PDB file of C-alpha atoms in Angstrom:
ATOM      1  CA  MET A   8     126.952 116.301  77.203  1.00  0.00           C
ATOM      2  CA  SER A   9     127.446 113.851  80.042  1.00  0.00           C
ATOM      3  CA  TYR A  10     129.498 114.317  83.207  1.00  0.00           C
ATOM      4  CA  ILE A  11     132.156 111.887  81.947  1.00  0.00           C
ATOM      5  CA  SER A  12     132.498 113.310  78.427  1.00  0.00           C
ATOM      6  CA  ARG A  13     133.039 116.772  79.878  1.00  0.00           C
ATOM      7  CA  ARG A  14     135.970 115.496  81.905  1.00  0.00           C
ATOM      8  CA  LEU A  15     137.958 113.582  79.288  1.00  0.00           C
ATOM      9  CA  ALA A  16     141.593 114.456  79.019  1.00  0.00           C
ATOM     10  CA  PRO A  17     143.027 115.677  75.693  1.00  0.00           C
ATOM     11  CA  GLY A  18     143.281 112.701  73.345  1.00  0.00           C
ATOM     12  CA  GLU A  19     141.056 110.545  75.553  1.00  0.00           C
ATOM     13  CA  LYS A  20     138.088 108.953  73.771  1.00  0.00           C
ATOM     14  CA  MET A  21     135.041 107.161  75.089  1.00  0.00           C
ATOM     15  CA  VAL A  22     135.208 103.439  74.252  1.00  0.00           C
ATOM     16  CA  ARG A  23     131.990 102.205  75.820  1.00  0.00           C
ATOM     17  CA  GLU A  24     129.370 103.567  78.120  1.00  0.00           C
ATOM     18  CA  GLY A  25     127.625 101.183  80.505  1.00  0.00           C
ATOM     19  CA  ARG A  26     123.848 101.222  80.897  1.00  0.00           C
ATOM     20  CA  PHE A  27     121.241  99.824  83.188  1.00  0.00           C
ATOM     21  CA  HIS A  28     119.224  96.798  82.191  1.00  0.00           C
ATOM     22  CA  PHE A  29     115.526  97.146  81.351  1.00  0.00           C
ATOM     23  CA  PHE A  30     114.613  95.455  84.655  1.00  0.00           C
ATOM     24  CA  GLN A  31     116.268  98.213  86.667  1.00  0.00           C
ATOM     25  CA  GLN A  32     114.172 100.721  84.762  1.00  0.00           C
ATOM     26  CA  LEU A  33     110.975  98.619  85.086  1.00  0.00           C
ATOM     27  CA  TRP A  34     111.265  98.168  88.845  1.00  0.00           C
ATOM     28  CA  PRO A  35     110.474 101.854  89.799  1.00  0.00           C
ATOM     29  CA  TRP A  36     107.441 101.856  87.480  1.00  0.00           C
ATOM     30  CA  LEU A  37     106.068  98.675  89.035  1.00  0.00           C
ATOM     31  CA  ALA A  38     106.611 100.070  92.504  1.00  0.00           C
ATOM     32  CA  LEU A  39     104.734 103.217  91.501  1.00  0.00           C
ATOM     33  CA  LEU A  40     101.930 101.189  89.950  1.00  0.00           C
ATOM     34  CA  PHE A  41     101.407  98.713  92.782  1.00  0.00           C
ATOM     35  CA  LEU A  42     102.589 100.746  95.799  1.00  0.00           C
ATOM     36  CA  GLY A  43     101.668 104.161  94.456  1.00  0.00           C
ATOM     37  CA  ILE A  44      98.456 104.104  96.414  1.00  0.00           C
ATOM     38  CA  ILE A  45     100.569 104.552  99.485  1.00  0.00           C
ATOM     39  CA  VAL A  46     103.401 107.041  99.620  1.00  0.00           C
ATOM     40  CA  ILE A  47     106.064 104.231  99.652  1.00  0.00           C
ATOM     41  CA  GLY A  48     105.575 103.583  95.892  1.00  0.00           C
ATOM     42  CA  VAL A  49     106.134 107.252  95.069  1.00  0.00           C
ATOM     43  CA  ILE A  50     109.274 107.406  97.205  1.00  0.00           C
ATOM     44  CA  ILE A  51     110.714 104.235  95.665  1.00  0.00           C
ATOM     45  CA  PHE A  52     109.920 105.513  92.143  1.00  0.00           C
ATOM     46  CA  VAL A  53     111.554 108.886  92.664  1.00  0.00           C
ATOM     47  CA  ARG A  54     114.649 107.464  94.408  1.00  0.00           C
ATOM     48  CA  GLU A  55     115.254 104.772  91.799  1.00  0.00           C
ATOM     49  CA  MET A  56     114.728 107.071  88.782  1.00  0.00           C
ATOM     50  CA  PHE A  57     117.112 109.588  90.321  1.00  0.00           C
ATOM     51  CA  ARG A  58     119.705 106.878  90.896  1.00  0.00           C
ATOM     52  CA  LEU A  59     119.391 105.565  87.367  1.00  0.00           C
ATOM     53  CA  GLY A  60     119.617 109.050  85.914  1.00  0.00           C
ATOM     54  CA  THR A  61     122.675 110.173  87.829  1.00  0.00           C
ATOM     55  CA  THR A  62     124.846 107.052  87.570  1.00  0.00           C
ATOM     56  CA  ARG A  63     127.305 106.869  84.714  1.00  0.00           C
ATOM     57  CA  MET A  64     129.654 103.975  83.807  1.00  0.00           C
ATOM     58  CA  ALA A  65     132.237 104.297  81.030  1.00  0.00           C
ATOM     59  CA  VAL A  66     135.440 102.917  79.544  1.00  0.00           C
ATOM     60  CA  THR A  67     137.713 105.289  77.731  1.00  0.00           C
ATOM     61  CA  ASN A  68     140.957 104.595  75.926  1.00  0.00           C
ATOM     62  CA  ARG A  69     142.798 105.509  79.206  1.00  0.00           C
ATOM     63  CA  ARG A  70     140.582 104.644  82.169  1.00  0.00           C
ATOM     64  CA  VAL A  71     137.440 103.061  83.645  1.00  0.00           C
ATOM     65  CA  ILE A  72     135.011 105.533  85.273  1.00  0.00           C
ATOM     66  CA  LEU A  73     132.064 105.065  87.677  1.00  0.00           C
ATOM     67  CA  LYS A  74     130.212 108.245  88.585  1.00  0.00           C
ATOM     68  CA  ARG A  75     127.332 108.344  91.085  1.00  0.00           C
ATOM     69  CA  GLY A  76     125.236 111.219  92.428  1.00  0.00           C
ATOM     70  CA  PHE A  77     124.060 114.682  91.469  1.00  0.00           C
ATOM     71  CA  PHE A  78     124.431 117.008  94.402  1.00  0.00           C
ATOM     72  CA  MET A  79     127.202 115.007  96.016  1.00  0.00           C
ATOM     73  CA  VAL A  80     129.155 113.394  93.198  1.00  0.00           C
ATOM     74  CA  ASN A  81     131.258 110.288  93.864  1.00  0.00           C
ATOM     75  CA  ALA A  82     133.468 109.583  90.842  1.00  0.00           C
ATOM     76  CA  ASP A  83     135.785 106.624  90.966  1.00  0.00           C
ATOM     77  CA  GLU A  84     138.211 105.843  88.226  1.00  0.00           C
ATOM     78  CA  LEU A  85     140.945 103.337  87.497  1.00  0.00           C
ATOM     79  CA  THR A  86     143.595 103.745  84.841  1.00  0.00           C
ATOM     80  CA  LEU A  87     143.701 100.865  82.338  1.00  0.00           C
ATOM     81  CA  GLY A  88     147.274 100.072  83.264  1.00  0.00           C
ATOM     82  CA  SER A  89     146.298  99.470  86.922  1.00  0.00           C
ATOM     83  CA  VAL A  90     143.442  97.069  86.114  1.00  0.00           C
ATOM     84  CA  GLU A  91     144.437  93.599  87.335  1.00  0.00           C
ATOM     85  CA  GLY A  92     141.202  91.619  86.996  1.00  0.00           C
ATOM     86  CA  ALA A  93     137.463  91.557  86.953  1.00  0.00           C
ATOM     87  CA  HIS A  94     134.644  89.602  88.565  1.00  0.00           C
ATOM     88  CA  ILE A  95     131.124  89.248  87.130  1.00  0.00           C
ATOM     89  CA  HIS A  96     128.283  88.101  89.355  1.00  0.00           C
ATOM     90  CA  GLN A  97     125.159  86.935  87.543  1.00  0.00           C
ATOM     91  CA  SER A  98     122.227  85.053  88.981  1.00  0.00           C
ATOM     92  CA  ILE A  99     120.292  82.561  86.917  1.00  0.00           C
ATOM     93  CA  PHE A 100     117.855  85.299  85.856  1.00  0.00           C
ATOM     94  CA  GLY A 101     120.792  87.581  85.195  1.00  0.00           C
ATOM     95  CA  ARG A 102     122.290  85.059  82.821  1.00  0.00           C
ATOM     96  CA  LEU A 103     118.937  84.545  81.105  1.00  0.00           C
ATOM     97  CA  PHE A 104     118.138  88.241  80.710  1.00  0.00           C
ATOM     98  CA  GLY A 105     121.607  89.655  80.315  1.00  0.00           C
ATOM     99  CA  TYR A 106     122.349  91.641  83.458  1.00  0.00           C
ATOM    100  CA  GLY A 107     124.702  91.375  86.433  1.00  0.00           C
ATOM    101  CA  ARG A 108     127.186  93.147  88.661  1.00  0.00           C
ATOM    102  CA  LEU A 109     130.785  93.809  87.763  1.00  0.00           C
ATOM    103  CA  THR A 110     133.733  94.346  90.082  1.00  0.00           C
ATOM    104  CA  ILE A 111     137.060  95.587  88.689  1.00  0.00           C
ATOM    105  CA  ARG A 112     140.168  94.932  90.765  1.00  0.00           C
ATOM    106  CA  GLY A 113     143.115  97.286  90.480  1.00  0.00           C
ATOM    107  CA  ARG A 114     146.569  97.451  92.004  1.00  0.00           C
ATOM    108  CA  GLY A 115     146.661  97.309  95.772  1.00  0.00           C
ATOM    109  CA  ASP A 116     143.253  97.200  97.467  1.00  0.00           C
ATOM    110  CA  THR A 117     141.499  99.226  94.764  1.00  0.00           C
ATOM    111  CA  GLU A 118     138.102  97.883  93.584  1.00  0.00           C
ATOM    112  CA  LEU A 119     135.338  99.429  91.567  1.00  0.00           C
ATOM    113  CA  HIS A 120     131.937  97.913  92.314  1.00  0.00           C
ATOM    114  CA  PHE A 121     129.543  98.665  89.531  1.00  0.00           C
ATOM    115  CA  PRO A 122     125.833  98.554  90.158  1.00  0.00           C
ATOM    116  CA  THR A 123     123.719  95.957  88.401  1.00  0.00           C
ATOM    117  CA  MET A 124     124.131  96.683  84.678  1.00  0.00           C
ATOM    118  CA  ALA A 125     123.124  95.355  81.263  1.00  0.00           C
ATOM    119  CA  ASN A 126     125.678  93.084  79.615  1.00  0.00           C
ATOM    120  CA  PRO A 127     128.458  93.178  82.197  1.00  0.00           C
ATOM    121  CA  ALA A 128     130.528  90.766  80.094  1.00  0.00           C
ATOM    122  CA  GLN A 129     130.523  93.171  77.144  1.00  0.00           C
ATOM    123  CA  PHE A 130     131.577  96.004  79.413  1.00  0.00           C
ATOM    124  CA  ARG A 131     134.438  93.896  80.797  1.00  0.00           C
ATOM    125  CA  ALA A 132     135.387  92.951  77.216  1.00  0.00           C
ATOM    126  CA  ALA A 133     135.539  96.641  76.285  1.00  0.00           C
ATOM    127  CA  ILE A 134     137.900  97.202  79.286  1.00  0.00           C
ATOM    128  CA  GLU A 135     140.140  94.325  78.132  1.00  0.00           C
ATOM    129  CA  SER A 136     140.078  95.569  74.507  1.00  0.00           C
ATOM    130  CA  ALA A 137     141.063  99.078  75.634  1.00  0.00           C
ATOM    131  CA  ARG A 138     143.833  97.654  77.831  1.00  0.00           C
ATOM    132  CA  MET A 139     145.233  95.664  74.940  1.00  0.00           C
ATOM    133  CA  GLN A 140     145.168  98.739  72.632  1.00  0.00           C
ATOM    134  CA  ASP A 141     146.922 100.740  75.382  1.00  0.00           C
ATOM    135  CA  GLU A 142     149.626  98.086  75.822  1.00  0.00           C
ATOM    136  CA  VAL A 143     150.417  97.737  72.110  1.00  0.00           C
ATOM    137  CA  LYS A 144     153.529  99.723  71.363  1.00  0.00           C
ATOM    138  CA  THR A 145     155.449  99.943  68.103  1.00  0.00           C
ATOM    139  CA  VAL A 146     158.925  98.429  68.569  1.00  0.00           C
ATOM    140  CA  HIS A 147     161.751  99.395  66.223  1.00  0.00           C
ATOM    141  CA  VAL A 148     164.573  96.826  66.192  1.00  0.00           C
ATOM    142  CA  GLU A 149     167.913  97.850  64.815  1.00  0.00           C
ATOM    143  CA  PRO A 150     169.431  95.192  62.536  1.00  0.00           C
ATOM    144  CA  GLU A 151     172.647  93.635  63.759  1.00  0.00           C
ATOM    145  CA  THR A 152     175.764  94.908  62.103  1.00  0.00           C
ATOM    146  CA  PRO A 153     177.971  92.295  60.535  1.00  0.00           C
ATOM    147  CA  ALA A 154     181.093  91.584  62.584  1.00  0.00           C
ATOM    148  CA  ASP A 155     183.475  92.086  59.613  1.00  0.00           C
ATOM    149  CA  GLU A 156     181.907  95.368  58.475  1.00  0.00           C
ATOM    150  CA  THR A 157     184.417  98.236  58.043  1.00  0.00           C
ATOM    151  CA  SER A 158     183.645 101.842  58.803  1.00  0.00           C
ATOM    152  CA  ARG A 159     183.387 102.538  55.038  1.00  0.00           C
ATOM    153  CA  ASP A 160     180.952  99.698  54.561  1.00  0.00           C
ATOM    154  CA  ARG A 161     178.905 100.923  57.548  1.00  0.00           C
ATOM    155  CA  LYS A 162     178.675 104.429  56.083  1.00  0.00           C
ATOM    156  CA  ARG A 163     177.513 103.049  52.758  1.00  0.00           C
ATOM    157  CA  ARG A 164     174.923 100.836  54.470  1.00  0.00           C
ATOM    158  CA  LEU A 165     173.593 103.715  56.623  1.00  0.00           C
ATOM    159  CA  LYS A 166     173.414 106.013  53.574  1.00  0.00           C
ATOM    160  CA  HIS A 167     171.531 103.327  51.677  1.00  0.00           C
ATOM    161  CA  GLU A 168     169.079 102.760  54.558  1.00  0.00           C
ATOM    162  CA  ALA A 169     168.475 106.499  54.883  1.00  0.00           C
ATOM    163  CA  ARG A 170     167.602 106.704  51.132  1.00  0.00           C
ATOM    164  CA  ALA A 171     165.284 103.672  51.491  1.00  0.00           C
ATOM    165  CA  HIS A 172     163.318 105.329  54.328  1.00  0.00           C
ATOM    166  CA  HIS A 173     162.771 108.609  52.363  1.00  0.00           C
TER     167      HIS A 173
END
């Protein structure tokens, strides 16, 4: 069970979990392979694998969450209602291979800067979809009463409407 799923509020469901692109997972292995002869490759490998293993990104039906760290945890979250916009930065290679960085802007000066991730556009789309689901509310509109309706007619109409609903 992940850090985020253990901390969901009652009724809160995970909508999407972000993940790292294959290149972020390949980089530490290449550093170990080519620089492993010297201690630098081992250090890079351990640091990157630890970072990849302890970073979680998720969208729930109520909020967006970014958690980093193991010993010292930094968890940032933004409620869906306070999300005001998003920015995706992708290089040419990022567009070709499907990775990039995502920044979510919230009310005030709040920003969540996600690390380079796989499919940032899909993650942003999941946020927008969750926001739309959160904003949809059922609206009940009372029909207008006719101007010439008497109190007797109103009682009959209300009784008839009550029977129609049951």
